[in-house]
Coordinates of C-alpha atoms in Angstrom, one line a residue:
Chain A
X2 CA -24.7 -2.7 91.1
X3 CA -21.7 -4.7 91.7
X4 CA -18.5 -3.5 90.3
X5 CA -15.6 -6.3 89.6
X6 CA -11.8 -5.7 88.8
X7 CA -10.0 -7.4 86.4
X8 CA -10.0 -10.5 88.6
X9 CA -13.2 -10.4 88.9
X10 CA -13.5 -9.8 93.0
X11 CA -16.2 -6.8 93.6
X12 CA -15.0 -3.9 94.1
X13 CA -16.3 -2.9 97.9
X14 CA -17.4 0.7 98.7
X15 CA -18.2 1.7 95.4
X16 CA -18.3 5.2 96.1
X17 CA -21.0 7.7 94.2
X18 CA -19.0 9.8 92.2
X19 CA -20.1 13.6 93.0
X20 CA -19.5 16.2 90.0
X21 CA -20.2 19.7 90.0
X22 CA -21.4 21.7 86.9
X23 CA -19.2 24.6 85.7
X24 CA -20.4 25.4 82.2
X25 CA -24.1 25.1 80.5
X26 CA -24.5 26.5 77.4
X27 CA -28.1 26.4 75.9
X28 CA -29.2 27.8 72.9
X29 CA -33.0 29.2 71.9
X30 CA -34.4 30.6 68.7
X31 CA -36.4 33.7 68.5
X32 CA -39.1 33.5 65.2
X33 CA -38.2 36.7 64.4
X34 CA -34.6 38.4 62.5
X35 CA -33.1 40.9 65.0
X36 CA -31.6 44.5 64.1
X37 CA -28.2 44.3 65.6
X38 CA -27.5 47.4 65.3
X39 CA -30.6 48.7 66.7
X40 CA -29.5 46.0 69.9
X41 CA -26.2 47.5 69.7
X42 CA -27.3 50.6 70.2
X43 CA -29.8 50.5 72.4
X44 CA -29.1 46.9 74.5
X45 CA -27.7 47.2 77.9
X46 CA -24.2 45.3 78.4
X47 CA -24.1 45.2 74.7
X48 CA -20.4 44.1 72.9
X49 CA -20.5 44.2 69.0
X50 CA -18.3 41.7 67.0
X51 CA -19.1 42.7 63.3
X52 CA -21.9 39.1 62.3
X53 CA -22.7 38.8 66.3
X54 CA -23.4 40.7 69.4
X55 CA -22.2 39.6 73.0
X56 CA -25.1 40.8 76.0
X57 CA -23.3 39.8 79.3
X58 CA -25.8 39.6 82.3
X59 CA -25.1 40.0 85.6
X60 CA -27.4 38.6 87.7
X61 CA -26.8 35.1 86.3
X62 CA -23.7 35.4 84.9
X63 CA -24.4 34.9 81.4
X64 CA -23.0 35.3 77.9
X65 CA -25.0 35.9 75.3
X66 CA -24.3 35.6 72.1
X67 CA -27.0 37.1 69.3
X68 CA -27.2 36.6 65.9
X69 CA -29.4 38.5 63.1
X70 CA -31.1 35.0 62.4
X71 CA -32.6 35.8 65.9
X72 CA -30.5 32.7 67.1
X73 CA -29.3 33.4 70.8
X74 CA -26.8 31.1 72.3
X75 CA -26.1 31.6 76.2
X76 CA -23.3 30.5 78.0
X77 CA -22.1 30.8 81.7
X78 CA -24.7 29.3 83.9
X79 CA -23.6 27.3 86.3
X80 CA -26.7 25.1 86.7
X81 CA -29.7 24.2 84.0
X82 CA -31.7 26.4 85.9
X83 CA -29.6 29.4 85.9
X84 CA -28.7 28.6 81.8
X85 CA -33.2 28.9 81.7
X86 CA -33.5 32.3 83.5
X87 CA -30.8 33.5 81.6
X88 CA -32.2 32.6 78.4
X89 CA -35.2 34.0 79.2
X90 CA -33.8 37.5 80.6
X91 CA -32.1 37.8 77.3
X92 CA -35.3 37.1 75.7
X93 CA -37.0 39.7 77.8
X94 CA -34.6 42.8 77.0
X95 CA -34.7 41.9 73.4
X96 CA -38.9 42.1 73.8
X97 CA -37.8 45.1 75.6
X98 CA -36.7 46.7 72.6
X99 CA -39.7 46.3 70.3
X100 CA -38.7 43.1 69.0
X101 CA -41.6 40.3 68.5
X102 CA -39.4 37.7 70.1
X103 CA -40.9 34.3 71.2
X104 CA -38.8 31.3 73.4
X105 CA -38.6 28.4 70.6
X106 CA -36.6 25.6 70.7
X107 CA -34.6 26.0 74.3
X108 CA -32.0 23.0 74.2
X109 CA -29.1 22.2 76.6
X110 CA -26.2 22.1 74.0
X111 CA -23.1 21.4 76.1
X112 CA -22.8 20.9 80.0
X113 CA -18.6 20.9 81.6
X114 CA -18.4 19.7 84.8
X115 CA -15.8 18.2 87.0
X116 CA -15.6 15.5 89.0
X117 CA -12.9 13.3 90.9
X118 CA -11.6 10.0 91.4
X119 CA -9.8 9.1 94.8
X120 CA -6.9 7.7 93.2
X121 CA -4.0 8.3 91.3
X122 CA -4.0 6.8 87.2
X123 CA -2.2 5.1 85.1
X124 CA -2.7 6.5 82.1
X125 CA -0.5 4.7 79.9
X126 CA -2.5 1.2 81.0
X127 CA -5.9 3.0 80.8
X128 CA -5.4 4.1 77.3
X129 CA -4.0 0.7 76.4
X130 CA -7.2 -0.9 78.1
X131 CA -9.5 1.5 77.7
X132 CA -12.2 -0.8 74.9
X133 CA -13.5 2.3 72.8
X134 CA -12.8 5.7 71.6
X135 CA -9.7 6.7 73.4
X136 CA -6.8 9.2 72.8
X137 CA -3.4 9.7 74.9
X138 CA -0.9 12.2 73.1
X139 CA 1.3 12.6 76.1
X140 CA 3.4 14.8 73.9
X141 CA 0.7 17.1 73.2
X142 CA -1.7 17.1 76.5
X143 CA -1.0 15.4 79.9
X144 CA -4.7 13.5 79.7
X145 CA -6.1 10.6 78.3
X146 CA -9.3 11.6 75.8
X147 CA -12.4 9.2 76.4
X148 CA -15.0 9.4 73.9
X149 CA -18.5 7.7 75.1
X150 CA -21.0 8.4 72.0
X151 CA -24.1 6.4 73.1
X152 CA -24.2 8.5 76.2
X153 CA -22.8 11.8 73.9
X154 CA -19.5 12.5 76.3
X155 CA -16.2 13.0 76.5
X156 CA -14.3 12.6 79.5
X157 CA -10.6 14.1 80.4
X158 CA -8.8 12.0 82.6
X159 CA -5.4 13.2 84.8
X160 CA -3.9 11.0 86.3
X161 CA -4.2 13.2 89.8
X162 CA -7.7 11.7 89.0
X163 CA -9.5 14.7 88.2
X164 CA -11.8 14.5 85.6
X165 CA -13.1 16.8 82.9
X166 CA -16.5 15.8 81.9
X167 CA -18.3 17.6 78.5
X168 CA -21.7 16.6 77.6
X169 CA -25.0 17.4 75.9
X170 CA -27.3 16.9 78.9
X171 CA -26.4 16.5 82.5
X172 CA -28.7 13.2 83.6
X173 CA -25.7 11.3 81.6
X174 CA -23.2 13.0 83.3
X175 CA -23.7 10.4 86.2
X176 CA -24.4 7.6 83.6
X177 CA -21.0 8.0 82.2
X178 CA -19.0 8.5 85.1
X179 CA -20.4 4.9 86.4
X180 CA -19.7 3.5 83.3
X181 CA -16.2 5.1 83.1
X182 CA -15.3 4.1 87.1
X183 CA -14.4 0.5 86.1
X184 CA -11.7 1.2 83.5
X185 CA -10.5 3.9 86.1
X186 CA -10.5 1.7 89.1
X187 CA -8.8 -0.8 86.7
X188 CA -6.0 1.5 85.3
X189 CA -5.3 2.4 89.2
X190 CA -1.5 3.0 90.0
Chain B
X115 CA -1.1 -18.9 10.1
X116 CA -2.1 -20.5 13.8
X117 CA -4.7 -23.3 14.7
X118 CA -6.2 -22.3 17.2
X119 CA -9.8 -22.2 18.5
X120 CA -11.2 -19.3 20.1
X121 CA -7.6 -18.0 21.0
X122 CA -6.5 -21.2 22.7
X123 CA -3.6 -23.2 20.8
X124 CA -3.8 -26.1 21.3
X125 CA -2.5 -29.1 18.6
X126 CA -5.8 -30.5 16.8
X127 CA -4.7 -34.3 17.4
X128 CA -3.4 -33.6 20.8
X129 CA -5.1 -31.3 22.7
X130 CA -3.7 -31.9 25.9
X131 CA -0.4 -32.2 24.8
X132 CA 1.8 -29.4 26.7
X133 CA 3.3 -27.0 23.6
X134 CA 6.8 -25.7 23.6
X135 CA 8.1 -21.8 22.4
X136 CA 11.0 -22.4 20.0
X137 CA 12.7 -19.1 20.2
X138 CA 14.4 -19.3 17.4
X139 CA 11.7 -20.1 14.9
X140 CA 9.1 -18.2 16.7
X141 CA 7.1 -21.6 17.0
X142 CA 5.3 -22.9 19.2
X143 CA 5.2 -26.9 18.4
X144 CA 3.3 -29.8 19.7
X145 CA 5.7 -31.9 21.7
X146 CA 3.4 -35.2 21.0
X147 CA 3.4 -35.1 17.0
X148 CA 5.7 -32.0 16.6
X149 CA 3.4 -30.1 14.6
X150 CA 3.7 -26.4 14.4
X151 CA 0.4 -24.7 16.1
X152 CA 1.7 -21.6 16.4
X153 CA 3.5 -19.3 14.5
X154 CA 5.5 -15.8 14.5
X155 CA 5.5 -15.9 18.3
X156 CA 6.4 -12.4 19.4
X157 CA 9.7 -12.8 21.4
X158 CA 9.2 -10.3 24.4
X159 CA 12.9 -10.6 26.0
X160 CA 15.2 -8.3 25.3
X161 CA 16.5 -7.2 22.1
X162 CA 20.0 -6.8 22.9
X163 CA 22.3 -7.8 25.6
X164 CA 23.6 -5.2 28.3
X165 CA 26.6 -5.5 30.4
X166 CA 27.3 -4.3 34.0
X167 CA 29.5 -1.2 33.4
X168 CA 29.7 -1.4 30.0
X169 CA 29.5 2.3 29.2
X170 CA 30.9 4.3 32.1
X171 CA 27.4 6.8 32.2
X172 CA 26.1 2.8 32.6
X173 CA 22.3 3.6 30.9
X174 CA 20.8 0.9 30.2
X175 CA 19.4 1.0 26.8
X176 CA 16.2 -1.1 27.7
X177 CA 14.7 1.0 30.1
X178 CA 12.9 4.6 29.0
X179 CA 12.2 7.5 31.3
X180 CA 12.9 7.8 34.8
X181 CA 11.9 6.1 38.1
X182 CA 8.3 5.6 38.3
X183 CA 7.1 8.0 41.7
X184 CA 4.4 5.4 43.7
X185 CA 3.1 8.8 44.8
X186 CA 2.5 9.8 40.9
X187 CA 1.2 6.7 39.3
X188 CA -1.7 8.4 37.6
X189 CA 0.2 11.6 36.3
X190 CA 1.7 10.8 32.9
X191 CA 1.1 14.0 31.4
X192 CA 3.9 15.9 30.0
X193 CA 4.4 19.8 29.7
X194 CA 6.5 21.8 27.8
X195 CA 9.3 23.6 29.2
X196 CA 10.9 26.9 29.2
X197 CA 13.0 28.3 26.0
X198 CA 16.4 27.9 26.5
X199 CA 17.9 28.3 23.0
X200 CA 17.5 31.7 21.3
X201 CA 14.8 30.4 19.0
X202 CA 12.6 30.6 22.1
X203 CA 13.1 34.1 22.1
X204 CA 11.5 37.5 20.3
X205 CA 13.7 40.5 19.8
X206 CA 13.0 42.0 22.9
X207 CA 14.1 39.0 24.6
X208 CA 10.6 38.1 26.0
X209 CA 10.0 33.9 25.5
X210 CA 7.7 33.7 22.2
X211 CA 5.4 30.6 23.9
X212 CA 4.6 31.1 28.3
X213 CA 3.8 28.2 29.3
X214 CA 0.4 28.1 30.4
X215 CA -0.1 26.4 33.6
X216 CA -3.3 23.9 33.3
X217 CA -2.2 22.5 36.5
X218 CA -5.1 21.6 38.8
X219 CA -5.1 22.7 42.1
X220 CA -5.0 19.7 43.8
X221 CA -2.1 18.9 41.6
X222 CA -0.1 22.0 42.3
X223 CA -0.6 21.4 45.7
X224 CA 0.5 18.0 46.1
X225 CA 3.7 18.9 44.0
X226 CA 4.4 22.0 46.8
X227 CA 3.5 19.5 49.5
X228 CA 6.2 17.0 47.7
X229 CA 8.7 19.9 47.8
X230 CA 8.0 20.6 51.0
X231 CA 8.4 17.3 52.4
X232 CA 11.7 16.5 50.5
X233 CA 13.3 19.9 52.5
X234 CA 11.3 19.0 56.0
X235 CA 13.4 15.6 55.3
X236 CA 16.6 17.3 54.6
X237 CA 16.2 19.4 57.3
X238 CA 15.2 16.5 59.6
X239 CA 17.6 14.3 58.3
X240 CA 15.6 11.3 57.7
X241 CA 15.2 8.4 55.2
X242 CA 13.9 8.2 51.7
X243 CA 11.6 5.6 52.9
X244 CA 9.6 8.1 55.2
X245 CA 9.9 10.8 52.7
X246 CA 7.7 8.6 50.3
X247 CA 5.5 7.5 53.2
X248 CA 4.6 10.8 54.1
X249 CA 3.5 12.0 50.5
X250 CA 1.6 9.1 50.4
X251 CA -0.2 10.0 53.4
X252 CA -0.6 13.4 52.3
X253 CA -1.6 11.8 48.7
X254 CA -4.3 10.0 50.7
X255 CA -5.3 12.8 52.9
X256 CA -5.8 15.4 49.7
X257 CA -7.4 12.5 47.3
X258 CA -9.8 12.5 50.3
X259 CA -10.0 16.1 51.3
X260 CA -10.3 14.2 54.7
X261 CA -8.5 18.1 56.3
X262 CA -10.5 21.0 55.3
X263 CA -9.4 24.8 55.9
X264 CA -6.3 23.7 58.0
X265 CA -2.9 25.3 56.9
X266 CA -1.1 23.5 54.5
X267 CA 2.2 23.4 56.3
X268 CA 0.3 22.1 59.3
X269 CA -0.9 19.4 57.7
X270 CA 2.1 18.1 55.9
X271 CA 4.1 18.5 59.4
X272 CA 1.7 16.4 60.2
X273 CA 1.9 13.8 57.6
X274 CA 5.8 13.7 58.2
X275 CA 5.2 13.2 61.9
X276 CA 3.0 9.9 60.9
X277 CA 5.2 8.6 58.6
X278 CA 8.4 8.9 60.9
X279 CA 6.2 7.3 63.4
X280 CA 5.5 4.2 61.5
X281 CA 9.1 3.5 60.6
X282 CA 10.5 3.2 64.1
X283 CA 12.6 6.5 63.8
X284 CA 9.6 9.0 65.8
X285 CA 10.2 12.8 65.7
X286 CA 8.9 14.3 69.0
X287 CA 6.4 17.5 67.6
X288 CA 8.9 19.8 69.1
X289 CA 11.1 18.7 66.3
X290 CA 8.6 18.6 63.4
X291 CA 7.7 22.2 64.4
X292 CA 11.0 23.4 64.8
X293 CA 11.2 22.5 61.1
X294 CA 8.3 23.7 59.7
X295 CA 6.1 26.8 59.6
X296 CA 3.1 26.0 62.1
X297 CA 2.7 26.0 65.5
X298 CA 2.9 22.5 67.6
X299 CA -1.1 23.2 68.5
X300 CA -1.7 23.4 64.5
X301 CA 0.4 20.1 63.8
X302 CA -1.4 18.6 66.6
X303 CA -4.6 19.1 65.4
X304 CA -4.4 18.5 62.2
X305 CA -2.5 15.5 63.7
X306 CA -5.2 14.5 65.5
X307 CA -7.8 14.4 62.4
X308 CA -5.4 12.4 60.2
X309 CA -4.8 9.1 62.7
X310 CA -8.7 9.2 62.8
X311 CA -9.1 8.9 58.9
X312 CA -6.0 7.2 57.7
X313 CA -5.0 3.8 58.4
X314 CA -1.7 4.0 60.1
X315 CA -0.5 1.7 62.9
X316 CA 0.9 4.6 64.7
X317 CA 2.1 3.5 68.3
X318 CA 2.3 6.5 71.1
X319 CA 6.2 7.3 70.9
X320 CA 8.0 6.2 74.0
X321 CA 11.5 7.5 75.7
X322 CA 12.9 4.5 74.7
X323 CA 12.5 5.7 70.9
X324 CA 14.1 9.3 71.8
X325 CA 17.3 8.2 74.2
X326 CA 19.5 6.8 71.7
X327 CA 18.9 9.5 69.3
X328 CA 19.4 12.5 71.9
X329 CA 22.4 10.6 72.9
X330 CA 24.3 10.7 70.1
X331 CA 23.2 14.7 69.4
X332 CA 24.8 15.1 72.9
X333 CA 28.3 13.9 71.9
X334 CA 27.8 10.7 74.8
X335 CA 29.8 7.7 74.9
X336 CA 28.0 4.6 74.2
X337 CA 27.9 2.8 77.6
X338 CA 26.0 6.0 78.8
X339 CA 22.9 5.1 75.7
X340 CA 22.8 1.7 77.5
X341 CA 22.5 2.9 80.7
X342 CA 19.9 5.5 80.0
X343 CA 17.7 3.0 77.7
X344 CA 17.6 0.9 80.9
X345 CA 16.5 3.9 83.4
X346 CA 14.1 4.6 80.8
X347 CA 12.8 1.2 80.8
X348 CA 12.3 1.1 84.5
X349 CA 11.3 4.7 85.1
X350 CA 7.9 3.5 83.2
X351 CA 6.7 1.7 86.2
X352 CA 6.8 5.0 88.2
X353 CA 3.4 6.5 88.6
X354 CA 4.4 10.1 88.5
X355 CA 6.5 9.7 85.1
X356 CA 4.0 7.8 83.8
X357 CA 1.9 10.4 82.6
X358 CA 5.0 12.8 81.6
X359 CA 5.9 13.9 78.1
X360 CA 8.5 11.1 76.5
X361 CA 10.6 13.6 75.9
X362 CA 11.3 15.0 79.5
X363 CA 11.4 11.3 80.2
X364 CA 14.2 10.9 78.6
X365 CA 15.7 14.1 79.0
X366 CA 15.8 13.2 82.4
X367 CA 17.1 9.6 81.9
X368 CA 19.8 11.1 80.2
X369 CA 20.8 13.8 82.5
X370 CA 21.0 10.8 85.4
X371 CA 22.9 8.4 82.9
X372 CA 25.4 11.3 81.9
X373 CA 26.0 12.5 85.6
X374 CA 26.6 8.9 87.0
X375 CA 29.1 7.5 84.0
X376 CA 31.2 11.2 84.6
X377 CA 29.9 13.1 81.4
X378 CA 28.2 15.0 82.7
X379 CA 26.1 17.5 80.8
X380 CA 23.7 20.5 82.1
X381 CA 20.2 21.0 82.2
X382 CA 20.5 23.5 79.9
X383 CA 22.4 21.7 77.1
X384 CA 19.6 18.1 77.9
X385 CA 16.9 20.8 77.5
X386 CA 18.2 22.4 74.2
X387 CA 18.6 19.2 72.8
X388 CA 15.4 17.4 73.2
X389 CA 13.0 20.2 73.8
X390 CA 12.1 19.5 77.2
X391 CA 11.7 22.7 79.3
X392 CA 14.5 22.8 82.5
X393 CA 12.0 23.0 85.2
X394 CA 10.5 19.9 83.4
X395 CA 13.5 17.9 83.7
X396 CA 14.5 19.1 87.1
X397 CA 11.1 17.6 88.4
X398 CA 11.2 14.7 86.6
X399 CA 15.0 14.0 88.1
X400 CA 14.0 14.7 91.3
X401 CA 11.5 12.1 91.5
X402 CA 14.2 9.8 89.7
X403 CA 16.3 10.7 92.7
X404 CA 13.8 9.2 95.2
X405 CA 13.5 5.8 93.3
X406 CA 17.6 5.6 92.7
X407 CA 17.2 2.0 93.7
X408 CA 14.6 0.9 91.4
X409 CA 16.1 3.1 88.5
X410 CA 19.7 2.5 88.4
X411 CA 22.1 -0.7 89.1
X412 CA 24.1 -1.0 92.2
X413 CA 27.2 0.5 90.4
X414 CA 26.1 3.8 89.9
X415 CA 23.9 4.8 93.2
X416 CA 26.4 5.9 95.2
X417 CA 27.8 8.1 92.2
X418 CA 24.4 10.2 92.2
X419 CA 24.1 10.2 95.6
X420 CA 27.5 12.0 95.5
X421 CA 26.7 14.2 92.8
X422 CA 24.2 16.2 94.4

């Protein structure tokens, strides 16, 4: 895939950008209404916040937060696979303590990862050329906000050249970052 | 009597003959054959004349009521008001009628967030031109409930934000908030939801916008605006103030500009000024420092190079 700038010469050495994953939350429905109280009581790393129970695990580090619904979001794991055991371990304790629960409906709801750009940006010129959904409040947060909605990201862009990507599945996390290095390159101070 | 055929009077002979309003007779007459088409012509100019100054309170007797509000064109209702006389009053001194509010609450919100915006203006010091632009904003952002279960302060900061925006005079949010009740991460957001539904041409505020107003709150002679407005200008091109808040920008513009033309003013006055933190603007004038010769004219280099 050849990259151009805006004068049109390819860009040379187009390097792969590499991310790494920080955050995947997933979310699974059990077909059954859980006691929270009774979880409460009996769970194991159990916190209680009135509508909604927290079960941290340790082993990968996850969140989990339960609802009476028997909806369980997890947070924490640091890769999709680690997000799935997780799910499932919270699954398990909660069959653990007599509750019919089934694993319905697992779906990767938001993946953060971060990623970098070898140069330093402009990010007055990238907002101005940036064709789409774009936000630069420099008053309010030192970044420009990039909006992709056919791939379902956003991107945070510093002008270090760090970026913040937040998506809802990770195989477009390198989709947009190839899609986003042009306007980058482009914007480079 | 008129002749006229379905409503359009028009001399039988001459049909295409132009007709003329005789005032006087309150005519209107053909002007081929002169004969009268129309007649009792209601005369809608005014029924008397009115001088400038006639009357020193100067009404003018044509006009009734006050100023139409653009923000209020639909409201013509009328309410009754509280007793003032002593008819209005039982013997215990309690008002015979209350008023009974059948004020929707959209409506009674709107008239707070008018209130609201008239002292934010006050306080802000601003024109009546963005005072009516930001109700209509927040008009257009209630009629639509566009903002739902933010903080009413917030969102009118907002609004007035916006609207000093689109007439060239920008308020940095340090100095919305400063007025108003909410925090700058409230008025941000809400902010942030507004530009998305309302059409505004809001443009991203620059230094520039800020200088000549910090200026002048600092008590600095003109020639030191100029210069500042020009380091502002140029310091834009610099990659590391690029991404900075306008505000430090200029704080830091300003600090240079002062120092060089001998008015020197400190951090800490710059920084309570504009808003900018200290550290903020020391930064920011350090990297100034390094690009003296891309920032300032040849005048004034070897004056900062002195100063420090």
């Amino acid at each position: 895939m050849a990259l151009r700038d805006l004068n049109n010469n390819e860009i040379e050495n187009f390097p792969h950008l590499k991310f790494s994953i920080h955050n995947v939350v997933c979310s699974f429905g059990t077909s059954c209404y859980l006691n929270l109280r009774k979880i409460a009581l009996n769970g194991l790393n159990v916190e209680n916040k009135g509508d909604r129970l927290f079960m941290k695990l340790r082993k990968p580090t996850i969140t989990a937060t339960i609802f009476s619904s028997g909806k369980i979001t997890c947070a924490g794991g640091k890769s999709d696979d680690e997000a799935r055991i997780g799910a499932r371990r919270v699954a398990r304790q909660l069959q653990k303590l007599g509750f019919k629960v089934k694993f319905l409906d697992y779906q990767v709801v938001n993946v953060m990862s971060t990623s970098s750009v070898p140069f330093v940006i402009n990010l007055s010129k990238l907002a101005k050329q940036y064709p789409g959904d774009c936000e630069f409040n420099p008053e309010l947060s030192p970044f420009v906000f990039i909006k992709i909605n056919s791939l379902n990201t956003s991107v945070n862009v510093y002008s270090t050249g760090k970026l913040t990507i937040m998506s809802s599945n990770i195989d477009s996390i390198s989709k947009s970052l190839d899609y986003i290095y042009t306007f980058l390159y482009q914007s480079k101070s | 009597m008129s002749r006229s055929y379905g409503n359009i009077l028009k001399c039988e002979s001459h049909p295409y003959a132009p007709l003329i309003e005789d005032h006087r007779a309150g005519d209107m007459v053909c002007t081929e054959c002169g004969l009268v088409v129309g007649d009792r012509i209601i005369d809608v100019s005014s029924e008397w004349r009115t001088f400038a100054n006639s009357e020193k309170e100067s009404t003018d007797m044509c006009r009734v009521g006050a100023a139409m509000d653009p923000n209020n064109e639909g409201d013509l209702s009328t309410s009754i008001g509280r007793a003032t006389g002593s008819a209005g009053f039982d013997e215990n001194g309690k008002p015979i009628y209350r008023t009974k509010n059948v004020e929707s609450s959209a409506d009674k919100a709107r008239r707070m967030a008018t209130r609201e915006i008239m002292e934010m203006a006050e306080r802000l010091s601003v024109d009546k031109s963005i005072v009516n632009t930001a109700q209509y904003i927040y008009s257009n952002v209630q009629k639509n409930k566009l903002i739902k279960g933010r903080s009413n302060n917030a969102i009118i900061a907002a609004c007035m934000y916006i609207a000093c925006n689109n007439e060239s005079v920008p308020r940095t949010f340090k100095e919305i908030c400063a007025v108003s009740n909410s925090s700058k991460k409230d008025i941000g957001r809400c902010f942030k939801m507004i530009k998305k539904e309302v059409e505004t041409n809001y443009t991203s505020t620059t230094p520039v916008d800020l200088v000549t107003r910090f200026c002048s709150k600092l008590n600095l002679p003109r020639p030191v605006f100029k210069l500042a407005e020009e380091i502002v200008k140029k310091a834009t091109n610099i990659e590391s103030i690029n991404g900075r808040s306008p505000t430090s920008v200029a704080s830091a513009a300003i600090y240079i500009a002062a120092e060089v033309t001998s008015n020197s003013r400190s951090f800490e006055d710059i920084s309570k000024i504009c808003g900018a933190a200290v550290t903020t603007i020391k930064q920011i004038y350090k990297t100034m420092q390094n690009n003296v010769t891309m920032l300032l004219p040849q005048e004034y280099r070897n004056a900062l190079k002195a100063s420090n």
